[in-house]
Short mmCIF file of C-alpha atoms in Angstrom, two decimals:
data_model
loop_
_atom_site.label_atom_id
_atom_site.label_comp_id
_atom_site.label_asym_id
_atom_site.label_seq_id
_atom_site.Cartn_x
_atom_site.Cartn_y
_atom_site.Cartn_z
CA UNK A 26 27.97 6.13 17.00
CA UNK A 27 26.35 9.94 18.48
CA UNK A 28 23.28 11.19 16.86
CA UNK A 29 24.25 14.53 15.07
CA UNK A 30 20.65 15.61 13.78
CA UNK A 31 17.29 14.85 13.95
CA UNK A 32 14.77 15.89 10.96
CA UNK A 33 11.57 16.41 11.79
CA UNK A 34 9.47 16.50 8.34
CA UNK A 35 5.56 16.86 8.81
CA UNK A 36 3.64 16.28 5.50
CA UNK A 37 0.30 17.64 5.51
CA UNK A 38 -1.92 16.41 2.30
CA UNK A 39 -4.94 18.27 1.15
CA UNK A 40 -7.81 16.31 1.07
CA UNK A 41 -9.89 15.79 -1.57
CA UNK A 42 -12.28 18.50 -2.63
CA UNK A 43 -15.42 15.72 -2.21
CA UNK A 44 -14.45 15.23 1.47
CA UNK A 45 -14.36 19.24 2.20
CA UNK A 46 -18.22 19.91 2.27
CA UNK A 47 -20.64 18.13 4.92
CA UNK A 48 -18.94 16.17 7.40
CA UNK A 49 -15.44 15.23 5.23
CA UNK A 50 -13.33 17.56 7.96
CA UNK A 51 -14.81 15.44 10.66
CA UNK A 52 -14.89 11.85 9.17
CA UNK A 53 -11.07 12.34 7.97
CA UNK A 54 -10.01 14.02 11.02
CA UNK A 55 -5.80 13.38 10.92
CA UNK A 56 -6.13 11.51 7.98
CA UNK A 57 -4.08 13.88 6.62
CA UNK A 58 -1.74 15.33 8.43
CA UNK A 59 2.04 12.90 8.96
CA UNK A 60 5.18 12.78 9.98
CA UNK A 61 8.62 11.76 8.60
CA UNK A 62 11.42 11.56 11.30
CA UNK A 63 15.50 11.48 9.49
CA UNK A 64 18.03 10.29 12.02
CA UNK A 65 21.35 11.33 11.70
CA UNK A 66 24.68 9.84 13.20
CA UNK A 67 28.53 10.76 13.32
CA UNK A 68 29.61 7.86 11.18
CA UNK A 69 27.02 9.16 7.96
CA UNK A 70 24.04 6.94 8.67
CA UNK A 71 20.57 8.08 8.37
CA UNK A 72 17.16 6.24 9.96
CA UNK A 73 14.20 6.82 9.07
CA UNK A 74 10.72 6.94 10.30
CA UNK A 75 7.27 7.80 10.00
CA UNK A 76 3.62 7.78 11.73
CA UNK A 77 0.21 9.19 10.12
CA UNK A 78 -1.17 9.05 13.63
CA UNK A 79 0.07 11.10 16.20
CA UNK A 80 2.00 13.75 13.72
CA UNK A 81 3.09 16.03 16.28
CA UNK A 82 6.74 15.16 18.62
CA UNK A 83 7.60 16.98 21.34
CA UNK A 84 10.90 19.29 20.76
CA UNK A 85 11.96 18.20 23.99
CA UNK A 86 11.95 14.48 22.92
CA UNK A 87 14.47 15.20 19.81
CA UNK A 88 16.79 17.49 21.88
CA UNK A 89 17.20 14.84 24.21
CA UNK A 90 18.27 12.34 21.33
CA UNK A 91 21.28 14.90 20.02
CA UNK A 92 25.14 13.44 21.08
CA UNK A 93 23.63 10.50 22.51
CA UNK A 94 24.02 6.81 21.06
CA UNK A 95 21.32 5.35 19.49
CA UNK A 96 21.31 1.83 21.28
CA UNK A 97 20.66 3.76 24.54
CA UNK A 98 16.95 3.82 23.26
CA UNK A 99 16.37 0.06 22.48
CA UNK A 100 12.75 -0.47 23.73
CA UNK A 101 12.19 3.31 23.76
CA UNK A 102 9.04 4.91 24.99
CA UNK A 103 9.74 7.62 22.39
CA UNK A 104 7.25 9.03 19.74
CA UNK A 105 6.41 5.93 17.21
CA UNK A 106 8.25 7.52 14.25
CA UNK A 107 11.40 8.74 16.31
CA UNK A 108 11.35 4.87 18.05
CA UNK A 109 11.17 3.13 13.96
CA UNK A 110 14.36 5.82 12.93
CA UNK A 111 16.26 4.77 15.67
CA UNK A 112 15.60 1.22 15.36
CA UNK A 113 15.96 1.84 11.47
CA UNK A 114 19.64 3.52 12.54
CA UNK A 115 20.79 0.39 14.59
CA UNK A 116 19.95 -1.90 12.13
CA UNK A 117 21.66 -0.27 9.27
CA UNK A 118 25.31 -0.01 12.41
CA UNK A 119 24.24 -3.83 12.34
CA UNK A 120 23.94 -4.16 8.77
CA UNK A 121 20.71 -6.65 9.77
CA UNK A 122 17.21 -5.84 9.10
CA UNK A 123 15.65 -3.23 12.46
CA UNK A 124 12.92 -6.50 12.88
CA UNK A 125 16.03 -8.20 14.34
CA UNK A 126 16.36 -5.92 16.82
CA UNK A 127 12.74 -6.66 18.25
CA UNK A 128 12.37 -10.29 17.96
CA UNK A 129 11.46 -13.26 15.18
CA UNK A 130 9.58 -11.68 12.28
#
């Protein structure tokens, strides 16, 4: 199994108009702003991930990911949401749950 593509999908929600006067910007600072990571492999299966608090991955990080095999990365030091697709990835190969992967539940 070769990672073919990696989706990076930020989702930035508006806030609420209440928390746009005074000090809403500041109190809800990266509240709003996430990420959705899609993992894609040779054999057609996609893992997915996600993170509300460190939104932004490094290009370099995902480029590195592309042709290589997924369970090269168990343990990874990568960005939370590209770590959870990956894991998310091996578990579906596995057909058990990605918890498996890191230990008892």
């Amino acid at each position: 199994m070769k990672i073919t593509d990696i989706e990076v999908i930020p989702i930035a929600m508006p806030l609420a108009e209440r928390y746009r006067e005074h000090d809403g910007p500041i109190r809800m600072y990266d509240m709003d702003q996430h990420v959705v990571v899609k993992v894609h492999t040779d054999n057609g299966l996609v893992g997915y991930g996600d993170c509300e608090d460190h939104p932004q991955i490094p290009e370099a990080d995902v480029e590195r990911l592309i042709g290589r095999d997924p369970f090269d990365f168990i343990q990874n030091e990568l960005h939370l949401a590209l770590g959870m697709a990956m894991y998310d990835v091996m578990g579906k190969h596995l057909e058990v749950p990605a918890y498996k992967l890191l230990g008892p539940k």
